[in-house]
Protein backbone atom coordinates (compact mmCIF):
# COMPACT_ATOMS: atom_id res chain seq x y z
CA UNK A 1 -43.04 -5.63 -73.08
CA UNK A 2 -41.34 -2.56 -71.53
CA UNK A 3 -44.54 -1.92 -69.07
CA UNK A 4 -44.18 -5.90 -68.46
CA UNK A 5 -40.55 -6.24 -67.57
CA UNK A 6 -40.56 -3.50 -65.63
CA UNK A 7 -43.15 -4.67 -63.53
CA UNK A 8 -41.64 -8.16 -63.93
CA UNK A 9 -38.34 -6.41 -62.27
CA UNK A 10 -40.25 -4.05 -59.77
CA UNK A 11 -42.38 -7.30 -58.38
CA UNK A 12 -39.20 -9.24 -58.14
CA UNK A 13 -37.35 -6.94 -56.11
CA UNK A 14 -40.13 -6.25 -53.53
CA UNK A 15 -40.69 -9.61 -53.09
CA UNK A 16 -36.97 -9.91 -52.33
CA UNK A 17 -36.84 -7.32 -50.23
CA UNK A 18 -39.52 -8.46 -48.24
CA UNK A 19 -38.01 -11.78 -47.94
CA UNK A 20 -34.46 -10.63 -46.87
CA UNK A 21 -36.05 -7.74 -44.80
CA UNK A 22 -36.03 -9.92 -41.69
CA UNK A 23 -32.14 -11.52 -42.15
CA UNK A 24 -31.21 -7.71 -42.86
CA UNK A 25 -33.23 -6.14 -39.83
CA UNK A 26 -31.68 -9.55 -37.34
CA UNK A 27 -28.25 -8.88 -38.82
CA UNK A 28 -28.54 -4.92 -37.37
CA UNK A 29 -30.68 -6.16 -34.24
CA UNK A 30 -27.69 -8.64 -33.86
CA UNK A 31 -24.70 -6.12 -34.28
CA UNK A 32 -26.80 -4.04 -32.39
CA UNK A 33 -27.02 -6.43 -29.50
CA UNK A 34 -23.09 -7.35 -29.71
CA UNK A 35 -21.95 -3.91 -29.85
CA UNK A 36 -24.49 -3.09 -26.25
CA UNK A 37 -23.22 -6.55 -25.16
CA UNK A 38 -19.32 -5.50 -25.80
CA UNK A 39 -19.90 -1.94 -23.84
CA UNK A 40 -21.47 -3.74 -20.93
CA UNK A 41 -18.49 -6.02 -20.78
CA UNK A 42 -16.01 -2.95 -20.90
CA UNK A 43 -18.11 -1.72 -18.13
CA UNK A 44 -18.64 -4.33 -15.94
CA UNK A 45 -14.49 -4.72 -16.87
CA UNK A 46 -13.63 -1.44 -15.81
CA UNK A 47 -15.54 -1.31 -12.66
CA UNK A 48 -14.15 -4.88 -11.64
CA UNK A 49 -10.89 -2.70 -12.19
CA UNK A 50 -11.78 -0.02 -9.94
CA UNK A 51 -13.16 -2.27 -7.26
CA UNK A 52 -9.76 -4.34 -7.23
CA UNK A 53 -7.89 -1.14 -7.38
CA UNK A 54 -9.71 0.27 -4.64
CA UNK A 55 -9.65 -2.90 -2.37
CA UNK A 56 -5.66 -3.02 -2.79
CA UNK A 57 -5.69 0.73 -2.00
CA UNK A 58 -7.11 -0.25 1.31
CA UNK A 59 -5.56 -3.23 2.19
CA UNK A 60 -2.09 -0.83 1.45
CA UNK A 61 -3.60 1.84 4.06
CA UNK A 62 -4.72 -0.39 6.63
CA UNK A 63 -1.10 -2.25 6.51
CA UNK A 64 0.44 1.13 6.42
CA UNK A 65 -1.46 2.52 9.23
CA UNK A 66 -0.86 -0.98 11.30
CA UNK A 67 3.26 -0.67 10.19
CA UNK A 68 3.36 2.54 11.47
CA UNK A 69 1.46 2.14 14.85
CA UNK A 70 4.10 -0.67 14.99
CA UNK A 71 7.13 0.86 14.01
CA UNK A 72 6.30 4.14 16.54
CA UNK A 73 5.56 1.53 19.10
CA UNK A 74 8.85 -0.36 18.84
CA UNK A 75 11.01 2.65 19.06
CA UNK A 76 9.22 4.45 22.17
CA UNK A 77 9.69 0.86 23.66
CA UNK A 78 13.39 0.75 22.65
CA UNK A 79 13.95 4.55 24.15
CA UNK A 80 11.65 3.46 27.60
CA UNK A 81 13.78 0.86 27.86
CA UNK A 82 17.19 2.25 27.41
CA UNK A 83 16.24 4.56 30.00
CA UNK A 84 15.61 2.00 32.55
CA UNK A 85 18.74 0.34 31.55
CA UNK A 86 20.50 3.89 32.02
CA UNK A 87 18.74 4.10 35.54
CA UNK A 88 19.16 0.59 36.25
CA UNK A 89 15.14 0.13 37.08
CA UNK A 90 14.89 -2.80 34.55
CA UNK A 91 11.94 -5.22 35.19
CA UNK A 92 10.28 -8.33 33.54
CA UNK A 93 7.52 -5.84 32.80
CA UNK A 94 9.41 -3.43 30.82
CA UNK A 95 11.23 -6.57 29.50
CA UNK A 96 7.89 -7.84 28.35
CA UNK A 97 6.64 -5.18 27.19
CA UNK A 98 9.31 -4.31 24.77
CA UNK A 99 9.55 -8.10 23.40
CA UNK A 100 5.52 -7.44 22.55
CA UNK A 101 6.67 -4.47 20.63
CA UNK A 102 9.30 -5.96 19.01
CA UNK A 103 6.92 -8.96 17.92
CA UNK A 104 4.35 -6.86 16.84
CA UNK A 105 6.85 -4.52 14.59
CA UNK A 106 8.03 -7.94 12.75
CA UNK A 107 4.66 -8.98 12.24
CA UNK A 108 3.71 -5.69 10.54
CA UNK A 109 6.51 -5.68 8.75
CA UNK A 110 5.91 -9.08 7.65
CA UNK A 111 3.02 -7.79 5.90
CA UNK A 112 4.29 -4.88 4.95
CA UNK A 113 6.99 -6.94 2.71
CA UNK A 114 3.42 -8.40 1.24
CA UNK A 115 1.07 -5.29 0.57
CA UNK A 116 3.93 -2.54 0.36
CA UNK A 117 5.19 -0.74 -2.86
CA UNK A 118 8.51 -1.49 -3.66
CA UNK A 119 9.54 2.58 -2.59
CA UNK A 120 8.15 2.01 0.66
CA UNK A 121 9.19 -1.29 1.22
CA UNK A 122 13.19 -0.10 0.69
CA UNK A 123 13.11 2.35 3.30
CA UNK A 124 10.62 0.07 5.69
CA UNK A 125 13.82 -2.55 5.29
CA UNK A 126 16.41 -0.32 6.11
CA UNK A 127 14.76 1.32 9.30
CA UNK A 128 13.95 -2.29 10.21
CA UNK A 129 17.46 -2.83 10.27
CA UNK A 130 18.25 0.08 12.06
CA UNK A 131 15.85 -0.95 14.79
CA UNK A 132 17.56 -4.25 15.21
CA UNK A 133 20.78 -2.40 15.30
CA UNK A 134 19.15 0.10 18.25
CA UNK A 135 17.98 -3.06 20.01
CA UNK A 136 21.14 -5.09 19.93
CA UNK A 137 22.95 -2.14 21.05
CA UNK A 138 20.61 -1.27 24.12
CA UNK A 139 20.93 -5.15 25.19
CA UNK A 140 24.58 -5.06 24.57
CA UNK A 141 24.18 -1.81 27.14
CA UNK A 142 22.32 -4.02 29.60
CA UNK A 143 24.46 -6.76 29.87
CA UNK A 144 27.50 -4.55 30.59
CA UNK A 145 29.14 -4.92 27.23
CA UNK A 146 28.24 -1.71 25.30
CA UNK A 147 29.12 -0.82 22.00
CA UNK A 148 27.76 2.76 22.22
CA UNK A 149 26.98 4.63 25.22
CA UNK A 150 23.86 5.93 26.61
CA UNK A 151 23.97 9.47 24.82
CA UNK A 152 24.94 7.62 21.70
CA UNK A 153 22.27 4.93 21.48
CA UNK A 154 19.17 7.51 22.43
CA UNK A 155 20.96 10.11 19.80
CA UNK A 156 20.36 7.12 17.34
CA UNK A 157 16.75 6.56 18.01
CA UNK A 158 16.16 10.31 17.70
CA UNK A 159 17.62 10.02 14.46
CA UNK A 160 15.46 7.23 13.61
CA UNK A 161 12.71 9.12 14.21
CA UNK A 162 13.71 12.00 11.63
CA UNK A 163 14.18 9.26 9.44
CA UNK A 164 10.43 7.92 10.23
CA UNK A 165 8.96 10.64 9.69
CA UNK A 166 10.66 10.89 5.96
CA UNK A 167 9.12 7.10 5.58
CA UNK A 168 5.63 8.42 6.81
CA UNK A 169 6.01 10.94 4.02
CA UNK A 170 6.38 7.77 1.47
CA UNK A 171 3.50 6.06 2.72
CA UNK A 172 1.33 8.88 2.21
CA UNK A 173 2.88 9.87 -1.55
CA UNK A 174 2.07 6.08 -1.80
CA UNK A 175 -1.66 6.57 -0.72
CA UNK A 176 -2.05 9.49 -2.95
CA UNK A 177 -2.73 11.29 -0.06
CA UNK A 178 -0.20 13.88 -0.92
CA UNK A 179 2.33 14.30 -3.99
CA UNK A 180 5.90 14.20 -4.06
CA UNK A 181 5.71 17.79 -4.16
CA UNK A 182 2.98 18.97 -1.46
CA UNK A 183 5.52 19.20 1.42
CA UNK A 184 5.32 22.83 2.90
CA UNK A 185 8.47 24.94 2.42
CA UNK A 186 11.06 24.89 5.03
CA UNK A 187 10.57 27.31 6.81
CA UNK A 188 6.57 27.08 7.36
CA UNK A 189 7.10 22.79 8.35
């Protein structure tokens, strides 16, 4: 009975085996499938990552390139113009012309205050501001009413371009285009 049982047992478990040998081999053709299907989604994640990390990167360059076309334009405006105050050679021309630099630094700074890291942003506000003061201050010269002479006011927008040029800096730390610690030494810049 031996010989019998254990054939008994031995036909029993192949028959089981071959019954459950197809839910076994779907289970691992299933986790399989789940684990490929999970690594695909990380993928497809990671590059839907990249690609939005990548668009912001350039929407941030083009605005920064656009903010400082704007901001260079605005300020050799500013100084053309206080020099035809100085000289008294003031036309609508230069008076237009200025006005469209003006407008076309507040709309780039407009989107600057959008696209702009927070760093960048700061310092964009306070040269803004600085601008405005130059401007007010070269009108205030034109009307006859100065708060700061001639010397004065151009000695500010030189200093505003020092001052630019440390913003420029930002934007390009910003961009990853160079580190906080990449500026040449003083005495090679």
């Amino acid at each position: 009975m031996d010989n019998g049982l254990t054939a008994l047992i031995a036909a029993l478990v192949g028959v089981t085996g071959t019954l459950l040998a197809p839910i076994f081999s779907q289970r691992i053709v299933f986790r399989f499938q789940e684990r490929q299907f999970e690594r695909q989604q990380r993928a497809v994640q990671a590059q839907w990552t990249r690609d939005r990390e990548e668009t912001r990167l350039s929407e941030r360059r083009a605005c920064y390139i656009a903010t400082n076309t704007a901001y260079r334009r605005y300020r050799i405006q500013l100084m053309n113009y206080l020099w035809d105050v100085h000289q008294g050679t003031v036309t609508p021309t230069c008076r237009d012309e200025l006005e469209a630099a003006r407008h076309a630094h507040h709309a780039a700074f407009a989107e600057a205050q959008l696209v702009a890291s927070s760093v960048v942003l700061a310092e964009l506000d306070a040269i803004a501001k600085e601008l405005a003061q130059a401007y007010r201050r070269v009108k205030r010269l034109e009307e006859g009413n100065p708060v700061r002479s001639f010397e004065e006011i151009e000695q500010d927008l030189q200093d505003l371009w020092e001052r630019w040029k440390q913003m420029r800096g930002l934007m390009r730390t910003c961009l990853g285009v160079e580190g906080p610690s990449s500026r040449p030494p003083a005495n090679q810049a």
